[in-house]
mmCIF file of C-alpha atoms in Angstrom:
data_model
loop_
_atom_site.group_PDB
_atom_site.id
_atom_site.type_symbol
_atom_site.label_atom_id
_atom_site.label_comp_id
_atom_site.label_asym_id
_atom_site.label_seq_id
_atom_site.Cartn_x
_atom_site.Cartn_y
_atom_site.Cartn_z
ATOM 1 C CA MET A 1 49.738 25.560 35.635
ATOM 2 C CA ALA A 2 51.000 22.670 35.628
ATOM 3 C CA ALA A 3 49.314 19.594 36.990
ATOM 4 C CA VAL A 4 52.694 18.164 37.746
ATOM 5 C CA GLU A 5 56.491 19.187 38.208
ATOM 6 C CA VAL A 6 59.406 17.434 38.993
ATOM 7 C CA THR A 7 62.308 18.905 39.374
ATOM 8 C CA ASP A 8 65.702 17.327 40.496
ATOM 9 C CA VAL A 9 64.736 14.722 42.457
ATOM 10 C CA ARG A 10 66.792 12.048 44.428
ATOM 11 C CA LYS A 11 65.488 9.418 46.240
ATOM 12 C CA VAL A 12 68.165 7.824 48.644
ATOM 13 C CA TYR A 13 67.053 4.517 50.609
ATOM 14 C CA PRO A 14 69.371 3.319 53.133
ATOM 15 C CA LEU A 15 69.864 -0.707 53.417
ATOM 16 C CA GLY A 16 72.289 -2.161 55.922
ATOM 17 C CA LYS A 17 75.344 0.731 56.218
ATOM 18 C CA THR A 18 74.751 1.200 52.171
ATOM 19 C CA GLU A 19 72.363 3.752 50.014
ATOM 20 C CA VAL A 20 70.103 2.837 47.537
ATOM 21 C CA HIS A 21 70.170 5.491 44.573
ATOM 22 C CA ALA A 22 66.708 4.692 43.720
ATOM 23 C CA VAL A 23 66.247 8.155 41.380
ATOM 24 C CA LYS A 24 68.800 10.291 40.562
ATOM 25 C CA GLY A 25 67.715 14.035 39.257
ATOM 26 C CA VAL A 26 65.020 13.438 37.419
ATOM 27 C CA SER A 27 62.955 16.622 35.808
ATOM 28 C CA PHE A 28 59.888 16.011 34.295
ATOM 29 C CA THR A 29 56.499 18.686 33.482
ATOM 30 C CA VAL A 30 53.174 17.036 33.047
ATOM 31 C CA GLU A 31 51.096 19.953 31.750
ATOM 32 C CA GLU A 32 47.164 19.087 32.699
ATOM 33 C CA GLY A 33 44.937 17.280 30.714
ATOM 34 C CA ASP A 34 48.063 14.939 29.529
ATOM 35 C CA PHE A 35 48.312 10.706 29.387
ATOM 36 C CA VAL A 36 51.224 9.628 29.880
ATOM 37 C CA SER A 37 53.429 6.533 30.284
ATOM 38 C CA ILE A 38 57.031 6.576 32.935
ATOM 39 C CA ALA A 39 58.011 3.386 31.144
ATOM 40 C CA GLY A 40 61.324 1.141 32.068
ATOM 41 C CA PRO A 41 62.693 -2.257 33.320
ATOM 42 C CA SER A 42 62.456 -3.441 37.563
ATOM 43 C CA GLY A 43 63.843 -1.119 39.039
ATOM 44 C CA SER A 44 64.030 1.813 36.974
ATOM 45 C CA GLY A 45 62.537 4.159 39.194
ATOM 46 C CA LYS A 46 59.109 3.987 38.014
ATOM 47 C CA THR A 47 56.974 3.457 40.720
ATOM 48 C CA THR A 48 59.149 5.697 43.588
ATOM 49 C CA ILE A 49 58.444 8.328 41.493
ATOM 50 C CA LEU A 50 54.461 8.066 41.677
ATOM 51 C CA ASN A 51 54.908 7.590 44.609
ATOM 52 C CA MET A 52 56.375 10.465 45.307
ATOM 53 C CA ILE A 53 53.759 12.477 42.888
ATOM 54 C CA GLY A 54 51.173 10.575 45.321
ATOM 55 C CA CYS A 55 52.598 12.040 48.405
ATOM 56 C CA ILE A 56 52.779 8.088 49.334
ATOM 57 C CA ASP A 57 56.965 8.886 49.702
ATOM 58 C CA SER A 58 58.878 11.634 49.687
ATOM 59 C CA PRO A 59 61.867 13.037 47.486
ATOM 60 C CA THR A 60 65.656 13.040 49.296
ATOM 61 C CA THR A 61 66.627 16.467 47.734
ATOM 62 C CA GLY A 62 64.690 18.492 44.976
ATOM 63 C CA THR A 63 60.949 19.211 44.842
ATOM 64 C CA VAL A 64 58.309 17.558 43.516
ATOM 65 C CA ARG A 65 54.839 20.414 43.208
ATOM 66 C CA VAL A 66 50.916 19.125 42.815
ATOM 67 C CA MET A 67 48.478 21.153 40.642
ATOM 68 C CA GLY A 68 50.714 24.187 41.476
ATOM 69 C CA THR A 69 51.708 22.732 45.452
ATOM 70 C CA ASP A 70 54.913 22.090 46.674
ATOM 71 C CA THR A 71 53.892 18.488 48.400
ATOM 72 C CA ALA A 72 57.429 19.283 50.989
ATOM 73 C CA GLY A 73 56.584 19.334 54.393
ATOM 74 C CA MET A 74 53.157 19.264 54.053
ATOM 75 C CA ALA A 75 50.600 18.855 57.218
ATOM 76 C CA ASP A 76 49.571 14.840 57.230
ATOM 77 C CA ARG A 77 45.572 16.689 56.617
ATOM 78 C CA ALA A 78 47.153 18.639 53.583
ATOM 79 C CA VAL A 79 48.469 15.817 52.297
ATOM 80 C CA THR A 80 45.072 13.975 53.339
ATOM 81 C CA ASP A 81 42.671 16.345 51.737
ATOM 82 C CA LEU A 82 45.519 16.407 48.178
ATOM 83 C CA ARG A 83 44.834 12.869 47.779
ATOM 84 C CA HIS A 84 40.940 12.724 48.262
ATOM 85 C CA GLN A 85 40.475 15.991 46.143
ATOM 86 C CA VAL A 86 42.861 16.288 43.567
ATOM 87 C CA LEU A 87 44.188 12.212 43.122
ATOM 88 C CA GLY A 88 43.176 9.552 41.932
ATOM 89 C CA PHE A 89 44.654 5.803 42.385
ATOM 90 C CA ILE A 90 45.071 2.886 39.743
ATOM 91 C CA PHE A 91 46.829 -0.371 41.075
ATOM 92 C CA GLN A 92 48.086 -3.429 39.664
ATOM 93 C CA SER A 93 46.484 -5.269 42.224
ATOM 94 C CA PHE A 94 43.299 -3.932 42.100
ATOM 95 C CA ASN A 95 42.925 -3.027 45.389
ATOM 96 C CA LEU A 96 38.469 -3.870 45.520
ATOM 97 C CA VAL A 97 36.520 -3.982 48.540
ATOM 98 C CA PRO A 98 36.275 -8.194 48.071
ATOM 99 C CA VAL A 99 32.253 -7.817 50.126
ATOM 100 C CA LEU A 100 31.394 -5.098 48.017
ATOM 101 C CA ASN A 101 29.684 -5.170 44.769
ATOM 102 C CA VAL A 102 31.156 -3.369 41.739
ATOM 103 C CA THR A 103 28.575 0.369 42.446
ATOM 104 C CA GLU A 104 29.733 -0.025 45.941
ATOM 105 C CA ASN A 105 33.361 -0.494 45.172
ATOM 106 C CA VAL A 106 32.897 2.900 43.344
ATOM 107 C CA GLU A 107 30.612 4.680 45.625
ATOM 108 C CA PHE A 108 33.436 3.980 48.536
ATOM 109 C CA PRO A 109 35.067 7.074 47.952
ATOM 110 C CA LEU A 110 32.504 9.309 48.030
ATOM 111 C CA LEU A 111 31.181 8.044 51.151
ATOM 112 C CA ILE A 112 34.504 8.704 53.111
ATOM 113 C CA GLY A 113 35.658 12.161 52.155
ATOM 114 C CA LYS A 114 34.320 15.318 53.128
ATOM 115 C CA ALA A 115 32.321 16.677 51.225
ATOM 116 C CA ARG A 116 29.160 15.530 50.735
ATOM 117 C CA VAL A 117 27.155 14.419 47.907
ATOM 118 C CA PRO A 118 23.233 14.360 47.891
ATOM 119 C CA LYS A 119 22.486 10.294 47.442
ATOM 120 C CA ALA A 120 20.513 11.283 44.098
ATOM 121 C CA GLU A 121 23.519 13.062 42.159
ATOM 122 C CA ARG A 122 26.157 10.088 43.550
ATOM 123 C CA ALA A 123 24.543 7.736 42.093
ATOM 124 C CA GLY A 124 24.055 8.986 38.833
ATOM 125 C CA TRP A 125 28.041 9.462 38.709
ATOM 126 C CA VAL A 126 28.662 6.338 39.849
ATOM 127 C CA ALA A 127 25.811 4.968 37.472
ATOM 128 C CA HIS A 128 27.409 6.837 34.507
ATOM 129 C CA LEU A 129 31.194 6.328 36.140
ATOM 130 C CA ILE A 130 30.005 2.543 35.224
ATOM 131 C CA ASP A 131 28.391 2.529 32.147
ATOM 132 C CA ALA A 132 31.374 4.406 31.136
ATOM 133 C CA VAL A 133 34.208 1.340 31.750
ATOM 134 C CA GLY A 134 31.198 -0.917 30.079
ATOM 135 C CA LEU A 135 30.333 -2.673 33.178
ATOM 136 C CA ASP A 136 26.649 -2.165 33.680
ATOM 137 C CA GLU A 137 25.612 -5.258 33.210
ATOM 138 C CA HIS A 138 28.009 -6.414 36.139
ATOM 139 C CA ARG A 139 27.289 -3.241 38.521
ATOM 140 C CA ALA A 140 25.599 -5.872 41.320
ATOM 141 C CA HIS A 141 28.378 -8.131 41.199
ATOM 142 C CA ARG A 142 31.232 -8.805 43.204
ATOM 143 C CA PRO A 143 35.003 -8.770 42.905
ATOM 144 C CA ALA A 144 35.017 -13.137 42.517
ATOM 145 C CA GLU A 145 33.038 -12.707 40.058
ATOM 146 C CA LEU A 146 34.730 -10.453 37.714
ATOM 147 C CA SER A 147 37.589 -10.809 35.123
ATOM 148 C CA GLY A 148 41.445 -9.244 35.939
ATOM 149 C CA GLY A 149 40.166 -7.059 32.880
ATOM 150 C CA GLN A 150 36.984 -6.228 34.498
ATOM 151 C CA ARG A 151 37.922 -5.302 37.979
ATOM 152 C CA GLN A 152 40.477 -2.627 36.585
ATOM 153 C CA ARG A 153 37.985 -1.345 34.674
ATOM 154 C CA VAL A 154 36.099 -0.782 38.412
ATOM 155 C CA ALA A 155 39.792 0.465 39.472
ATOM 156 C CA ILE A 156 39.585 3.350 37.128
ATOM 157 C CA ALA A 157 35.552 3.962 38.016
ATOM 158 C CA ARG A 158 36.721 4.170 41.161
ATOM 159 C CA ALA A 159 40.047 6.376 41.005
ATOM 160 C CA LEU A 160 37.270 8.809 38.806
ATOM 161 C CA ALA A 161 34.662 8.760 41.717
ATOM 162 C CA ASN A 162 35.654 11.902 43.116
ATOM 163 C CA LYS A 163 36.695 13.245 39.588
ATOM 164 C CA PRO A 164 40.360 13.994 40.922
ATOM 165 C CA SER A 165 42.592 16.281 38.521
ATOM 166 C CA ILE A 166 45.324 13.207 37.678
ATOM 167 C CA VAL A 167 45.386 9.698 38.063
ATOM 168 C CA LEU A 168 48.343 8.161 39.235
ATOM 169 C CA ALA A 169 48.900 4.016 38.207
ATOM 170 C CA ASP A 170 51.675 1.715 38.982
ATOM 171 C CA GLU A 171 51.913 -1.144 36.798
ATOM 172 C CA PRO A 172 47.982 -0.973 36.061
ATOM 173 C CA THR A 173 48.179 -4.011 33.223
ATOM 174 C CA ALA A 174 51.020 -6.038 35.282
ATOM 175 C CA ASN A 175 48.358 -8.906 35.944
ATOM 176 C CA LEU A 176 46.907 -9.092 32.705
ATOM 177 C CA ASP A 177 47.114 -10.487 29.358
ATOM 178 C CA SER A 178 48.598 -8.732 26.382
ATOM 179 C CA GLU A 179 44.862 -7.928 24.912
ATOM 180 C CA THR A 180 43.433 -6.340 27.661
ATOM 181 C CA SER A 181 46.671 -4.349 28.605
ATOM 182 C CA GLU A 182 46.004 -3.103 26.055
ATOM 183 C CA GLN A 183 41.489 -2.469 26.106
ATOM 184 C CA ILE A 184 42.449 -1.533 29.697
ATOM 185 C CA ILE A 185 44.830 1.726 28.803
ATOM 186 C CA GLU A 186 42.975 2.366 26.022
ATOM 187 C CA LEU A 187 39.664 2.765 28.455
ATOM 188 C CA MET A 188 42.136 4.687 30.220
ATOM 189 C CA LYS A 189 42.884 7.598 27.416
ATOM 190 C CA ARG A 190 39.146 7.136 26.510
ATOM 191 C CA MET A 191 37.975 9.068 30.322
ATOM 192 C CA ASN A 192 41.388 11.466 29.859
ATOM 193 C CA ALA A 193 39.626 12.656 26.970
ATOM 194 C CA GLU A 194 36.191 12.434 28.306
ATOM 195 C CA PHE A 195 36.830 13.359 32.132
ATOM 196 C CA GLY A 196 40.171 15.907 31.067
ATOM 197 C CA THR A 197 41.622 14.052 33.861
ATOM 198 C CA THR A 198 45.593 13.832 33.857
ATOM 199 C CA PHE A 199 46.625 9.876 33.699
ATOM 200 C CA ILE A 200 49.972 9.113 34.717
ATOM 201 C CA PHE A 201 51.139 5.466 34.461
ATOM 202 C CA SER A 202 54.271 3.090 34.627
ATOM 203 C CA THR A 203 54.507 0.160 32.821
ATOM 204 C CA HIS A 204 57.514 -1.665 31.132
ATOM 205 C CA LYS A 205 55.786 -3.142 27.631
ATOM 206 C CA PRO A 206 56.488 -1.218 24.664
ATOM 207 C CA ALA A 207 52.795 -2.103 23.251
ATOM 208 C CA ILE A 208 51.541 -0.006 26.266
ATOM 209 C CA VAL A 209 54.376 2.817 26.285
ATOM 210 C CA ALA A 210 53.180 3.041 22.824
ATOM 211 C CA ILE A 211 50.078 4.196 23.464
ATOM 212 C CA ALA A 212 50.700 7.156 25.576
ATOM 213 C CA ASP A 213 50.931 10.782 24.220
ATOM 214 C CA HIS A 214 54.021 11.506 26.195
ATOM 215 C CA VAL A 215 56.709 9.481 27.219
ATOM 216 C CA ILE A 216 58.743 9.282 30.006
ATOM 217 C CA ARG A 217 61.726 6.609 29.591
ATOM 218 C CA LEU A 218 63.838 5.585 33.023
ATOM 219 C CA GLN A 219 66.947 4.077 33.367
ATOM 220 C CA ASP A 220 68.809 3.716 36.681
ATOM 221 C CA GLY A 221 66.925 5.658 38.378
ATOM 222 C CA LEU A 222 67.359 8.768 36.158
ATOM 223 C CA VAL A 223 65.560 9.809 32.380
ATOM 224 C CA THR A 224 67.101 8.221 29.302
ATOM 225 C CA GLU A 225 64.214 9.532 27.003
ATOM 226 C CA GLU A 226 61.386 12.066 26.746
ATOM 227 C CA PHE A 227 59.685 12.660 24.031
ATOM 228 C CA ARG A 228 55.358 13.422 22.734
ATOM 229 C CA THR A 229 53.518 11.555 20.362
ATOM 230 C CA ALA A 230 52.107 13.971 18.468
ATOM 231 C CA ALA A 231 55.592 14.358 17.105
ATOM 232 C CA GLU A 232 58.639 11.961 15.769
ATOM 233 C CA PRO A 233 60.140 10.684 18.740
ATOM 234 C CA PRO A 234 64.060 10.956 18.370
ATOM 235 C CA ALA A 235 65.852 8.171 16.670
#
């Protein structure tokens, strides 16, 4: 079963008396365990596509399937369950809770879901994630005491807390310098290998695109190129 199937998806937004065609008939498949970059300049449709996969938005026409489930017409409760049980999110602005320390931020998703994880099991898993992202010595620090790169590491650990099948990351390195950006994507790739989680991230940075195993390039709402880096990309 594919992790994500996007089939002839179009997204049109009304803008006064006109329409903005943000996505214009996009199709692609993401396999389980893929490490995917959706690449393109600002306005190419990257965020719109991620939002439709994450059930934050819905297509005007076409189909989005997540782990075999057609997301169209899902009840609000079903969408909430899908986001909590199947999807993890990483944001360019980190979205950490400022009054919580690293441990508490990573643990937070485990406290608000339906499945109650025993305290000892929860503590062990959170500690493992914090260690995996290299922040063991910072577990008691609050976000304001961390660098941008460290905050994004916390966000990655938090996204993995519920053991999601798919993690979506919208421009996760946009607010970071080049060296830190590459470190963050390499960390995501290590998490992809360790946990088998499917990662789909958007970026406009060529150096970050090069780290992906599966690249989908967008321009003006269309797929202009798609390849896997295990093979030679098209000239």
